Amino acid sequence: AAGMLIAIEDDLPALVRSAACGWAAGLACSAKPTALLLACPIVGLLLVTRLGRKPGEIVKGIGAGAVMGLLAMAPWLVRNLIASGGNPVFPMATGVFGGQDQGVSLWTAEQISRYARNHTFTGSIGDRLGMLFGERGFGHTQWALVPVLGAIALGFLLSRRRTHIMAALLSLGLLAGVAAWLAFTHLQSRFLLPLL
């Protein structure tokens, strides 16, 4: 939420705004790595629409945001790197970075394998879409009427001349988050909470 507000703040110079958005996004990812998939796309979308039309400005802004985001995440990444013996995102991406065979990690190969199995969804696209509206998605009781009220609010905002552009951007950001949830997670309803 802080990153979204910073992204639309017109009184900040573009590079400062980009760096601050990256910092906020990096802190969110440090608290919950799934924020990278669910919260960062909407912050990035809002930011890019405010950076201007020149490709150089956009590239500089994205670069400043990425650097500050990585700096914000550095304590978490370095701790994982040291504790796992070489994997900054342990226990994820062990096939890429390793982290089980150096003898540093506290996890056995079986524990890493079990984690990977339990954090993967192997169903079809239809199965995934079914989960979105089922118990593991918006059908979970923790959501109650939020999706319905959110759709009504977005519809109202889209119909108003003063707010329709921002509502369209927010809608695209929400769709990006839902698409990321469907494509890259093991479809737990709690991962959708950043979309609130």
C-alpha angles and dihedrals in degrees: 000000000000090000091051092052092047091049092059096042105116096189094070124085111251096250093046090049091049093047092048091049090051091049092051091046091048091052090050090051091049090055094045120003092209087070085081088067102032110030105025098061093062092046090049093047093051091045096049091051089056099045097082134251102281113101091220092058091049093049092048091048094049090047093051091048093048093049093049092044091054091046090052090050094043097099091054094042094047093047090052091045092055097039095048098041097247112348115107093190098041130191087029125069095021088150089060104034102019119216104168106070102051093077092236099096119090089217125088122224088255092054091050090048091049091049091051092049093048094047098053131083114205101181127119125266088263090052090050093050089048089055091052091065097030134078093292093053136028090331090071113110092238087073096051107163097342096108092048094046090045092053091049091049093048090048090052093047092047090053094054117086094217095052107027097099094050090044090052091051092048090049091052090048091051091048090050089052093049091047090051090049090052096045106036111026137065088248105253116165093227090065089065093061095091086065089070 
